[in-house]
Coordinates of C-alpha atoms in Angstrom, one line a residue:
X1 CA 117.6 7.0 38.8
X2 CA 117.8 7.0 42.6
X3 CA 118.1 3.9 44.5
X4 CA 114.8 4.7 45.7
X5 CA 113.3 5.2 42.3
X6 CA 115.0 2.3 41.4
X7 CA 113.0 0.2 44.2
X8 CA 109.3 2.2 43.5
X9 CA 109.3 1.6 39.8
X10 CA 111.9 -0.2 38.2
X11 CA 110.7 -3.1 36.1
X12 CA 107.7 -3.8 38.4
X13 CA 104.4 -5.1 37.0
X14 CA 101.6 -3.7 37.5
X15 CA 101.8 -0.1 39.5
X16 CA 99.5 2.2 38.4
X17 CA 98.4 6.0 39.1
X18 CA 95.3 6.8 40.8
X19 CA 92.7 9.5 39.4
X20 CA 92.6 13.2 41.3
X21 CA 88.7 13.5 41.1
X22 CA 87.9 14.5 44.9
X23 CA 87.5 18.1 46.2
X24 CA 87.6 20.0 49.1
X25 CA 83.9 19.3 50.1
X26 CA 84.4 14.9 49.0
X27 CA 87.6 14.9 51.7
X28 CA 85.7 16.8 54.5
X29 CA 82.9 14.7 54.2
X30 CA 85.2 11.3 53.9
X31 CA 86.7 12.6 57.3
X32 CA 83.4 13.3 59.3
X33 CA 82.0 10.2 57.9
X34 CA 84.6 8.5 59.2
X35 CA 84.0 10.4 62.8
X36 CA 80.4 10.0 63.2
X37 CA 79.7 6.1 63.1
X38 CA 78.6 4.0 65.6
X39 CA 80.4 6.0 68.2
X40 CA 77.5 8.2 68.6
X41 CA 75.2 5.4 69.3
X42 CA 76.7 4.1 71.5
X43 CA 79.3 6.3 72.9
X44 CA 77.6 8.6 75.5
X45 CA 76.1 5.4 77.5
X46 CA 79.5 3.4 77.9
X47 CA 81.5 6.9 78.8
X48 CA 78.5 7.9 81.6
X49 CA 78.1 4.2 83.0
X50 CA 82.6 4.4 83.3
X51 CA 82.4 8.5 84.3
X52 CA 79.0 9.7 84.8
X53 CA 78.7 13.3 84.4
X54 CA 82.2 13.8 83.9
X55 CA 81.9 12.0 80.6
X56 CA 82.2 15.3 79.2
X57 CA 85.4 16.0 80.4
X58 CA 86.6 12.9 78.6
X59 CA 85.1 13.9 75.3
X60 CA 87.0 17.4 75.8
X61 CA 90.2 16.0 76.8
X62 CA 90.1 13.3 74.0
X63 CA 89.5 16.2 71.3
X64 CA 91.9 18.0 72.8
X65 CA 94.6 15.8 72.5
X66 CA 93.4 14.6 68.9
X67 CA 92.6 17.8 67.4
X68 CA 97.0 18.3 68.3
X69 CA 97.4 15.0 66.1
X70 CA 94.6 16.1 63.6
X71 CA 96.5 19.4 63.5
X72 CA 100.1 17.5 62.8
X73 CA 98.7 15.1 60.4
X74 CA 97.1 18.4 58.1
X75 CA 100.8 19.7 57.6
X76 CA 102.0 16.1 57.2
X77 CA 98.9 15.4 54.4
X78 CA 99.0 18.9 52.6
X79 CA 103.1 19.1 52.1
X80 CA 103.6 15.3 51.0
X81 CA 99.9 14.4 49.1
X82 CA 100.1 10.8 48.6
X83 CA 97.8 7.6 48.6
X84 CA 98.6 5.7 52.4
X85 CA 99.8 8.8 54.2
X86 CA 99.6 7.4 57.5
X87 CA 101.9 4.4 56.6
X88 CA 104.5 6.8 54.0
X89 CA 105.4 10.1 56.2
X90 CA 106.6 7.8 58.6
X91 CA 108.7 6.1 55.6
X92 CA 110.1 9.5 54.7
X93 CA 111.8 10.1 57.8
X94 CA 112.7 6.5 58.6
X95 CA 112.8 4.4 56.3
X96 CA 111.5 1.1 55.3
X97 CA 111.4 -0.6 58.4
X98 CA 109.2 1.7 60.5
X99 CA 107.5 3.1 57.2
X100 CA 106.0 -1.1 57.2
X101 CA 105.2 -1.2 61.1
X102 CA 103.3 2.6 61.2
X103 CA 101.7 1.1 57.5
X104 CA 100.8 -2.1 59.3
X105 CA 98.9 -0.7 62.9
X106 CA 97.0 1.5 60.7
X107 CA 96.2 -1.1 57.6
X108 CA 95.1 -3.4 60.7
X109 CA 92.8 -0.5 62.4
X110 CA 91.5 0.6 58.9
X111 CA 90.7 -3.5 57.8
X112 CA 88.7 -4.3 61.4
X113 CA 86.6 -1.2 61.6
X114 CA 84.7 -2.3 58.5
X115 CA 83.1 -5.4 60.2
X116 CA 82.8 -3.2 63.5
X117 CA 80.7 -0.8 62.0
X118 CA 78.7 -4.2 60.4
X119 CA 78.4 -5.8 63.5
X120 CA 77.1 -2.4 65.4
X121 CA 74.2 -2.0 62.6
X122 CA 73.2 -5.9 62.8
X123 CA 73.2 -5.9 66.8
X124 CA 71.5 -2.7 66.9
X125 CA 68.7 -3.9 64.6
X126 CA 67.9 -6.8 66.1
X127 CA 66.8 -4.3 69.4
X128 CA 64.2 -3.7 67.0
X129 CA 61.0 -6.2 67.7
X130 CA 60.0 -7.9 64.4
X131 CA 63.7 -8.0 63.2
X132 CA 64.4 -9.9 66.5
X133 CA 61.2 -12.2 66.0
X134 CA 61.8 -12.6 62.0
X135 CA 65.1 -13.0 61.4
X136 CA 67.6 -14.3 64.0
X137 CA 70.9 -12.3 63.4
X138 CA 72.7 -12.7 67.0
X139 CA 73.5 -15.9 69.4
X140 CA 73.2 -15.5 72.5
X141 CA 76.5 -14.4 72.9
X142 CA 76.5 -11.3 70.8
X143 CA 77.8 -13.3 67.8
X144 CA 76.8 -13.7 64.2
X145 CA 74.1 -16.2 63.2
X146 CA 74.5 -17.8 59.8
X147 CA 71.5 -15.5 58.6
X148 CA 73.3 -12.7 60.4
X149 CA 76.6 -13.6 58.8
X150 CA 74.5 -13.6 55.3
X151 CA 73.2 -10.1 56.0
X152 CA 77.2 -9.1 56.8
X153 CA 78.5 -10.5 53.8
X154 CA 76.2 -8.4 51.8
X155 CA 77.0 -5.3 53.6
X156 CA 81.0 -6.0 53.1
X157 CA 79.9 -6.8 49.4
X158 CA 78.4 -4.1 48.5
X159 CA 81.3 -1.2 50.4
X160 CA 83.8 -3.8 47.6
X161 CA 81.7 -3.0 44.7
X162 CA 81.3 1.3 45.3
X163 CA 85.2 0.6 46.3
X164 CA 85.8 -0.8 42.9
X165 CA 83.7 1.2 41.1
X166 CA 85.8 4.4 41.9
X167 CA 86.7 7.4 44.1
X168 CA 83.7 9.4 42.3
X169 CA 81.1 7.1 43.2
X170 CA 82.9 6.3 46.8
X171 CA 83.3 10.2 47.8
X172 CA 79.8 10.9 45.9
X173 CA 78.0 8.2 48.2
X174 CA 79.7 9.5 51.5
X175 CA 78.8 12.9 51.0
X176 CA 75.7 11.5 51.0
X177 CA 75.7 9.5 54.0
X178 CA 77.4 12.0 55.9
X179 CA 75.1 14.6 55.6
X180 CA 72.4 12.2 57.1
X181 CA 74.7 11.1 59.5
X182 CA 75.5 14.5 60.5
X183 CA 71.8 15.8 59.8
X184 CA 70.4 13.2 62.4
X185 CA 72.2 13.5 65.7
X186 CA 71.5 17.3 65.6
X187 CA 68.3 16.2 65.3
X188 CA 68.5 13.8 68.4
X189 CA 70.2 16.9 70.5
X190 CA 67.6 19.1 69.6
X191 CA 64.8 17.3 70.6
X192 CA 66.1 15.1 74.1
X193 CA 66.8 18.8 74.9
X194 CA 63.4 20.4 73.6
X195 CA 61.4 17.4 75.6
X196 CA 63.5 17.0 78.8
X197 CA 66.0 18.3 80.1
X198 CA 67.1 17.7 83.7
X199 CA 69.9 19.9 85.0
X200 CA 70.3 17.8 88.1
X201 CA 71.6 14.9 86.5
X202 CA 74.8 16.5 86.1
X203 CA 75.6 15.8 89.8
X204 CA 73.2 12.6 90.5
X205 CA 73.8 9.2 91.3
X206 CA 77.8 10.3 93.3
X207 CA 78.1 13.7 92.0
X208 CA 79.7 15.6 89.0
X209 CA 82.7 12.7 89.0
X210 CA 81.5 9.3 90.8
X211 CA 84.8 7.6 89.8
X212 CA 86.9 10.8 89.5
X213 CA 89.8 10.9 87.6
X214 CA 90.4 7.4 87.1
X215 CA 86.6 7.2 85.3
X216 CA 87.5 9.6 83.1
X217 CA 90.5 8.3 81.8
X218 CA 89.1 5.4 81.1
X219 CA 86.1 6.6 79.6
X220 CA 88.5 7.6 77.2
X221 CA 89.4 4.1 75.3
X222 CA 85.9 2.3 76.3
X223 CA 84.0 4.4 73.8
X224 CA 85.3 8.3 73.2
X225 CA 88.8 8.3 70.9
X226 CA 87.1 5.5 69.3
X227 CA 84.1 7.7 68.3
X228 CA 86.4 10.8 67.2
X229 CA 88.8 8.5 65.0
X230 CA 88.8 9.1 61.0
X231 CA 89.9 12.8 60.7
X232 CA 93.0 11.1 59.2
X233 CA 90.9 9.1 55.8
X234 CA 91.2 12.4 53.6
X235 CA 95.0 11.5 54.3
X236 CA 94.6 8.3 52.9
X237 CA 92.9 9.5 50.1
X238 CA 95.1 12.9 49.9
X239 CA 96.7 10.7 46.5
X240 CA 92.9 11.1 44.5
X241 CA 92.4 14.6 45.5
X242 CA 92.1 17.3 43.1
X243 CA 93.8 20.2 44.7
X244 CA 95.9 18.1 47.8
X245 CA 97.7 21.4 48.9
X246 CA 94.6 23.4 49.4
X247 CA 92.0 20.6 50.3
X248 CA 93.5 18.0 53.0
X249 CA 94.4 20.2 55.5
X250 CA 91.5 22.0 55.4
X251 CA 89.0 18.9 55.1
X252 CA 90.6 17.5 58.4
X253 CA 90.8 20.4 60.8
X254 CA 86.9 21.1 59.7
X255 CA 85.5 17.7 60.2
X256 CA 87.4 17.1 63.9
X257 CA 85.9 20.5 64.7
X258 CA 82.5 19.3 63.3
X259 CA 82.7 16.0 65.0
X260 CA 84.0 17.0 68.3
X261 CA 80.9 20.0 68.7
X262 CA 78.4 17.0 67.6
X263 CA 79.9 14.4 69.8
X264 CA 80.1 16.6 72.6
X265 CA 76.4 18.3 72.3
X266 CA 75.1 14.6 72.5
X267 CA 76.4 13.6 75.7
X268 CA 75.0 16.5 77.6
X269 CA 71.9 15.5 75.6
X270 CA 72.3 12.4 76.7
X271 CA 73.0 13.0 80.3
X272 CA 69.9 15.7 81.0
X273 CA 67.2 13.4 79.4
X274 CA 67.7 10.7 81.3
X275 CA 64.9 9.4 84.0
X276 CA 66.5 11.3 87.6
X277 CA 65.2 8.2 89.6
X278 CA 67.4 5.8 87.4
X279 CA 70.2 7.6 88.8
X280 CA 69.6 7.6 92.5
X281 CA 71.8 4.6 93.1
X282 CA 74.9 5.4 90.7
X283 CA 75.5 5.4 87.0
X284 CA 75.5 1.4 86.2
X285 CA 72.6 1.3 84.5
X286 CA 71.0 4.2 83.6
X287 CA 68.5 3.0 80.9
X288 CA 68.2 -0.2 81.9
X289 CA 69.8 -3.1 81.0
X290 CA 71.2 -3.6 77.3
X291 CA 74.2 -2.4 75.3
X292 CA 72.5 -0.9 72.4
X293 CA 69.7 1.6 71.3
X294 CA 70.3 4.2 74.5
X295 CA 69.2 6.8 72.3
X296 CA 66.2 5.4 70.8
X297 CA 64.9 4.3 74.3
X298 CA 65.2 7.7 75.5
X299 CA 63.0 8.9 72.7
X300 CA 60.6 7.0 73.5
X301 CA 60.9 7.8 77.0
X302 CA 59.8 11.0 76.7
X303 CA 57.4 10.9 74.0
X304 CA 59.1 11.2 70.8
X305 CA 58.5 7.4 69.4
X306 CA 58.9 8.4 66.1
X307 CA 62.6 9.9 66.9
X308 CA 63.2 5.8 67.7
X309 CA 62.4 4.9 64.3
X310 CA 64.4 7.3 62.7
X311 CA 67.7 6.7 65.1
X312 CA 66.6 3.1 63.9
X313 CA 67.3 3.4 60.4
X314 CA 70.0 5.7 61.0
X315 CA 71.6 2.7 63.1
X316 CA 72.2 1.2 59.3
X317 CA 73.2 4.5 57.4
X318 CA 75.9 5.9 60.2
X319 CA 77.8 2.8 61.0
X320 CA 77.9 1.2 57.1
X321 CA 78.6 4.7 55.8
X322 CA 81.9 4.3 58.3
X323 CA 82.6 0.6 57.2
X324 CA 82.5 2.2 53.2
X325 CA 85.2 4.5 54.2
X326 CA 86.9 2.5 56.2
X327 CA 87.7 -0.5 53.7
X328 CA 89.0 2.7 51.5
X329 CA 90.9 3.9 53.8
X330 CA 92.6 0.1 54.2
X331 CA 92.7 -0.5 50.4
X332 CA 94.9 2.8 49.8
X333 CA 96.6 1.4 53.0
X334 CA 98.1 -1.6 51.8
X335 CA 98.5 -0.2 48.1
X336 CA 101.0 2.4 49.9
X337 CA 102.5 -0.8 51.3
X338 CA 103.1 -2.5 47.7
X339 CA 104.5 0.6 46.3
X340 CA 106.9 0.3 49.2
X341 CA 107.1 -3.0 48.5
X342 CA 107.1 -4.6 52.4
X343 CA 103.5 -6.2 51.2
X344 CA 103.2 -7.8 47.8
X345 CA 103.8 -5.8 44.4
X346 CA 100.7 -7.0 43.4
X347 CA 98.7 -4.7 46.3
X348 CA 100.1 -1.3 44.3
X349 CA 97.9 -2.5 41.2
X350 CA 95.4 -0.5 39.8
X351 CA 92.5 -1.1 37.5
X352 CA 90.8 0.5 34.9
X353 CA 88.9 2.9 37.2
X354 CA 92.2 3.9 38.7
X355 CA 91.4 2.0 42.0
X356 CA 93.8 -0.4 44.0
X357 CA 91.3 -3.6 43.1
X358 CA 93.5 -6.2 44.6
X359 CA 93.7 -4.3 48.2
X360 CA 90.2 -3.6 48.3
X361 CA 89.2 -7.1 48.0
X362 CA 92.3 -8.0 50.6
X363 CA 90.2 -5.4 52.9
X364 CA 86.7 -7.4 52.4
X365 CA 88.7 -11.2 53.0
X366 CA 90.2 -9.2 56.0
X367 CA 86.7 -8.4 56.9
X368 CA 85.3 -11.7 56.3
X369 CA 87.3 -13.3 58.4
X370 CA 86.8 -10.7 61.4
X371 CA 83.3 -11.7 61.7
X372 CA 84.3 -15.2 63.0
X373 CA 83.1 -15.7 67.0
X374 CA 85.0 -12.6 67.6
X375 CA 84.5 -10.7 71.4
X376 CA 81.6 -7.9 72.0
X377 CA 81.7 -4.5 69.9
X378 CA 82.9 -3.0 73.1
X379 CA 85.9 -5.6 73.7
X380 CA 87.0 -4.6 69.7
X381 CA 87.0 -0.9 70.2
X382 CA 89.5 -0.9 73.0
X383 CA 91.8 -3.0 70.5
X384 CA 91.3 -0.6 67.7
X385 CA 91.8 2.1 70.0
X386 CA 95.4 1.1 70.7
X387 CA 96.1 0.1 67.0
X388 CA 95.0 4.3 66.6
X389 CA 97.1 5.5 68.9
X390 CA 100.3 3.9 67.8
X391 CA 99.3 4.8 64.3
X392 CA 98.6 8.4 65.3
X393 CA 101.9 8.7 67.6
X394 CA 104.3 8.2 64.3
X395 CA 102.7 11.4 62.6
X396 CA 104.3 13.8 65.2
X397 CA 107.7 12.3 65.4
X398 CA 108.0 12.1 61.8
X399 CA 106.7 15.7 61.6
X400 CA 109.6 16.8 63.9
X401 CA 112.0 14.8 61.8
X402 CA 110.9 15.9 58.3
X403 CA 111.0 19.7 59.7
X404 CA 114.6 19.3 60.4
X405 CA 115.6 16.9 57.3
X406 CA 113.2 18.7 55.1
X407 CA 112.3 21.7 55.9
X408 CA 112.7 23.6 52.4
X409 CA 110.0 22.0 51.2
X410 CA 106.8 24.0 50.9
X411 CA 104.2 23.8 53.4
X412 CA 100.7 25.3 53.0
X413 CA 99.7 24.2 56.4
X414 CA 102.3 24.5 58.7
X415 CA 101.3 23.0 62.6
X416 CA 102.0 26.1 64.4
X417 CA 104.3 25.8 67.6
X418 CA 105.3 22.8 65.9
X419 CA 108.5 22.2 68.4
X420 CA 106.3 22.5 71.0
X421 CA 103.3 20.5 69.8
X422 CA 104.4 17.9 68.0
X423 CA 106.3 16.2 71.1
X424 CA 103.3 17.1 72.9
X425 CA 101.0 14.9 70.3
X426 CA 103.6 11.9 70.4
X427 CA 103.1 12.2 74.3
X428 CA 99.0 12.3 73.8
X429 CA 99.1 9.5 71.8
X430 CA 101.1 6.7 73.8
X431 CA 98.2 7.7 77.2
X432 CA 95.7 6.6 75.0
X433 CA 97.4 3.9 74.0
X434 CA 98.0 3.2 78.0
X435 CA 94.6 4.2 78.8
X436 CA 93.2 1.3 76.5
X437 CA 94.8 -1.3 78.8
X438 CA 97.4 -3.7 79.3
X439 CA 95.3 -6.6 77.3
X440 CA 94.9 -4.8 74.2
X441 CA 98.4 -3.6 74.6
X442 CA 100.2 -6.6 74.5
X443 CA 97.2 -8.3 71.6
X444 CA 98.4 -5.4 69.6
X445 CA 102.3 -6.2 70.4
X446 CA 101.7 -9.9 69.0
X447 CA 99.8 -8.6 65.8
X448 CA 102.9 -6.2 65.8
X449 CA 105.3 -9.3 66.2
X450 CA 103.1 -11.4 62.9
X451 CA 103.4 -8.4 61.0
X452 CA 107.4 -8.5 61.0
X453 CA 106.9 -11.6 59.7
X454 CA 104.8 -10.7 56.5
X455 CA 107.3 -8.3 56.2
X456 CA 110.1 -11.2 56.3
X457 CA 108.2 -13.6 53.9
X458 CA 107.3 -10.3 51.3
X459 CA 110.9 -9.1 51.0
X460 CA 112.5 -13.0 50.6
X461 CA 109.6 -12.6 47.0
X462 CA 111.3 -9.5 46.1
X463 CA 114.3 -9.6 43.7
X464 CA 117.8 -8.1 45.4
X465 CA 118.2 -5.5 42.9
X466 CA 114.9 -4.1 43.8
X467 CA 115.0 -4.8 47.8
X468 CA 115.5 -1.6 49.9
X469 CA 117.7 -1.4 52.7
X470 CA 115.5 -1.6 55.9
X471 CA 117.5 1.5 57.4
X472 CA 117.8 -0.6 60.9
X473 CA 119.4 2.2 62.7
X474 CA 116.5 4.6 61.7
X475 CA 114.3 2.1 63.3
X476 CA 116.5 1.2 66.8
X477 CA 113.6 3.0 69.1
X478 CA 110.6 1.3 67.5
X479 CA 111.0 -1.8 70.3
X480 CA 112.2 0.0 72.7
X481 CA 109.0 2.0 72.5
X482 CA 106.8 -0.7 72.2
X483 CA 108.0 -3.0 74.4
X484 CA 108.4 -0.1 77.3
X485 CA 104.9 1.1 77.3
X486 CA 103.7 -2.8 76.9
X487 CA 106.0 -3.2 80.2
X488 CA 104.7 0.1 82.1
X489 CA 100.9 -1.0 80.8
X490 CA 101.7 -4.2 82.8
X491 CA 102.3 -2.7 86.0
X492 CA 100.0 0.2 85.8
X493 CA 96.7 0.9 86.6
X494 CA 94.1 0.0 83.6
X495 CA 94.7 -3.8 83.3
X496 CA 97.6 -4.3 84.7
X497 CA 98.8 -5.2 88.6
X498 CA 98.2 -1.9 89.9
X499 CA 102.1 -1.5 91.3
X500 CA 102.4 2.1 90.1
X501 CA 100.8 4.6 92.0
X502 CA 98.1 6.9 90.9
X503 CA 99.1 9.9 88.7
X504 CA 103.2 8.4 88.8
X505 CA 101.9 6.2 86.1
X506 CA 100.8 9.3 83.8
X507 CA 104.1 10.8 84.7
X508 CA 106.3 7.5 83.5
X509 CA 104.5 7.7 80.5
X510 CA 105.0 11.1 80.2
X511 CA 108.4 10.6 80.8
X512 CA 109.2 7.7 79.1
X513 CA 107.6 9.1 75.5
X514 CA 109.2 12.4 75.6
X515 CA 112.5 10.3 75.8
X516 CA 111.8 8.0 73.0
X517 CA 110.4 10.9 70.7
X518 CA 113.6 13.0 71.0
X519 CA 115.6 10.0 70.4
X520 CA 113.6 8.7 67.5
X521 CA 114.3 12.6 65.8
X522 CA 118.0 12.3 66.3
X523 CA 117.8 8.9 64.3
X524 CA 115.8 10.2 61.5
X525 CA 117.5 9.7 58.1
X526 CA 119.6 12.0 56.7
X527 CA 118.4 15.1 54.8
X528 CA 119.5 13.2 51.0
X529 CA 117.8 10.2 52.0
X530 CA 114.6 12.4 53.0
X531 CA 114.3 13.9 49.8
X532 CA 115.5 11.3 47.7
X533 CA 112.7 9.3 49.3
X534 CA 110.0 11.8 48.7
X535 CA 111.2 11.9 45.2
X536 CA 110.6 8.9 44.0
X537 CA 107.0 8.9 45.2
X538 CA 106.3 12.4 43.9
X539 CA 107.5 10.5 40.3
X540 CA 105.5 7.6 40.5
X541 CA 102.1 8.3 43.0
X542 CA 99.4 10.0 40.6
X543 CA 98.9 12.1 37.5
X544 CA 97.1 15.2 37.5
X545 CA 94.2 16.5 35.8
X546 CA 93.7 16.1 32.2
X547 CA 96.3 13.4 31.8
X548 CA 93.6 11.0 33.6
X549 CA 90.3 11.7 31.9

């Protein structure tokens, strides 16, 4: 037995293998209803207040540069089909060490977009008049209420117990959900467009670009990767799937492309209906004054009333069909992690429905405890925007490394241009991660910074014969990488002190990431390593067909 074997699965308690009951159609639909949450609520009216009409440049340039990570995680999901993807492909090539810290950004995105999506569907219902008057769900602040905090807990509750219940019953439910949540912004397009549609808009209130390129970069954190996140959750569940090889890549590239056309059909919607005399003095408030329900004020605006009540309910369907994925996304997350053993052995246990119980009720505590007097929906997304993009950026490099250490191994999607691309995605990744800000940079470098500490505590409960070598050379450019773009965030020009100029700052980072991605490949473990690695998951991860029913 390998060391690596010897690490995964000797003598530990309680690992189990998950069941392979989800198709093609179960992981496209996990993806896109990942994608369409409460981004689309309330996604086109932060991007146009931030960019005006040149919103729609952001939403093309943010596709653009995730459809190239989409694209990279697809080969990484279909050649190596495991449970945790996001947090293990960076493990193959690295190790340990920066197997935990890509595991980690991504368990903590995963764990606080659950009560995000809650905390969209509770403020958006309380826009509507007798929820408001009946039952008090916000403080003045924007923060739960103890009846609001009730209402949460039930929401969390019930994504544990279709969780627990089983993949069937999760991917069965979200198929569901995602074909209303699909079913009802083409609806929305269709009919703004039907009732009013006012070509001038697109160069009211300062012209095409009132903010020019500066608005729509930051557009791009303050509502628009944020809405186009969750391609990557068949990944997470590539480890249940029945056919891995053929499914994941497909289910991801079709539900970015799916989300992206949707996404991007509702902010020219959303532009053209809107009242041409709200715009006549800029874009700062161009359905009057509140954060939530643009959509269904619009409706009613031009005479479609009953469109409000259905964008109403669907307030509760798209956002809490996100949070369901989400917390599976996070329980398959932190099982990953307990396999690898840098969380607690106990995480990798399954029960007798073939789920990871013990992480998915870590992902509703996790959850709980989010919906403390936490800052505005707005203020989270920029901080789970960062925590994407440094999860997204180690899917390219450890793409490039695994094409050199392993590249015998068959691929059925391969990411084509690969040599070219995959720097390119590492690149796309840490701008969006500079575009979100200096704040939520250096937030995200603390929770960073507390998760090396888990990692301390976890590996001091582990017994020596069992503890794998970190592999601290394989990891050397994880703080330099870091800690550079939190340095350049610091001086630049979205939070920081402004000191460098305009465009130089793109070019830094530009600069600056291609360095680190090149240098990262050349300390990729060796090729024996690699596959020894690989290996001992391929042994232990899942068991196919028959041998589960």
């Amino acid at each position: 037995m390998t060391e690596t074997n010897a690490v995964r699965n000797g003598g530990a308690p309680g690992a189990g293998h998950l069941r392979r009951a989800v198709g093609f159609w179960g992981l496209m639909f996990i993806s896109l209803g990942s994608i369409i949450g409460s981004g689309w609520l309330l996604g086109a009216l932060t991007t146009a207040v931030i960019a005006g009409p040149a919103s729609m440049v952001s939403w093309v340039l943010a596709s653009a540069m995730l459809a190239v990570l989409a694209l990279a995680h697809a080969e990484l999901g279909a050649t190596y089909p495991i449970a945790g993807g996001t947090a293990r492909f960076p493990f193959f090539a690295f190790g340990p060490l920066v197997g935990f810290t890509a595991g980690w950004m991504s368990w903590l995105r995963s764990a606080l977009i659950s009560p995000i999506e809650v905390e969209a569907t509770l403020s958006y219902s309380d826009r509507i008049g007798w929820v408001h008057d009946r039952v008090h769900i916000l403080n003045a602040n924007g923060t739960l209420t103890t009846a609001g905090l009730v209402i949460a807990t039930g929401f969390m509750l019930l994504f544990t117990v279709i969780n627990v219940l089983g993949v069937r019953l999760l991917s069965a439910t979200n198929s569901f959900t995602a074909v209303l949540k699909t079913a009802v912004p083409l609806l929305t397009v269709v009919v703004l467009m039907a009732l009013s549609f006012h070509g001038e808009n697109f160069t009211a209130g300062g012209g095409f670009a009132p903010h020019g390129a500066h608005g729509v970069f930051a557009a791009l954190p303050a509502g628009v990767v944020f809405a186009l996140l969750g391609f990557e959750q068949a990944i997470q569940l590539a480890g249940e799937a029945r056919d891995p090889q053929r499914d994941v890549s497909r289910a991801v590239i079709v539900a970015m492309a799916v989300g992206t056309l949707l996404y991007l059909l509702l902010q020219v919607a959303f532009i053209a209906a809107l009242d041409p005399g709200a715009l006549a003095h800029g874009w700062d408030n161009p359905v009057g004054k509140g954060n939530f329900g643009p959509y269904a004020t619009l409706a009613t605006a031009v005479g479609a009333a009953w469109l409000a009540t259905v964008l109403y309910a669907d307030a509760v369907i798209s956002p809490a069909g996100t949070g369901l994925v989400y917390m599976a996304g996070a329980a398959r997350l932190s099982y990953a992690m307990g396999r690898e053993r840098v969380l607690p052995r106990p995480l990798a246990r399954v029960g007798r429905r073939r789920v990871p119980v013990l992480s998915i009720l870590l992902a509703f505590v996790v959850g709980e405890l989010a919906f403390l007097p936490f800052p505005s929906w707005q203020a989270l997304v920029g901080l789970v925007t960062s925590a994407a993009a440094i999860m997204y950026a180690f899917a390219p490099v450890a793409l490039h490394a695994l094409r050199l250490r392993d590249g015998g191994r068959a691929r059925p999607y391969r990411l084509p241009a690969w040599s070219v691309l995959a720097p390119a995605g590492f690149v796309f990744a840490n701008l969006i991660f500079y575009w979100s800000g200096y704040e939520a940079g250096w937030k995200l470098a603390v929770a960073a910074a507390l998760g090396f500490v888990v990692l301390a505590l976890t590996r001091r409960g582990v017994p020596t014969a069992y503890r794998a070598a970190l592999r601290w050379r394989c990891a050397a450019w994880i703080w330099p990488w870091l800690g550079g773009l939190v340095l350049i965030g610091r001086f630049g020009r979205y939070g920081g002190t402004q000191a460098l100029p305009s465009w130089w700052d793109l070019v830094i980072v530009i600069v600056f990431s291609l360095a680190v991605h090149y240098a990262a490949v050349r300390l990729a473990m060796p090729a024996a390593a690699v596959g020894a690695a690989v290996e001992g998951e391929e042994e232990g991860e899942s068991v196919p067909g028959s041998a589960q029913r």
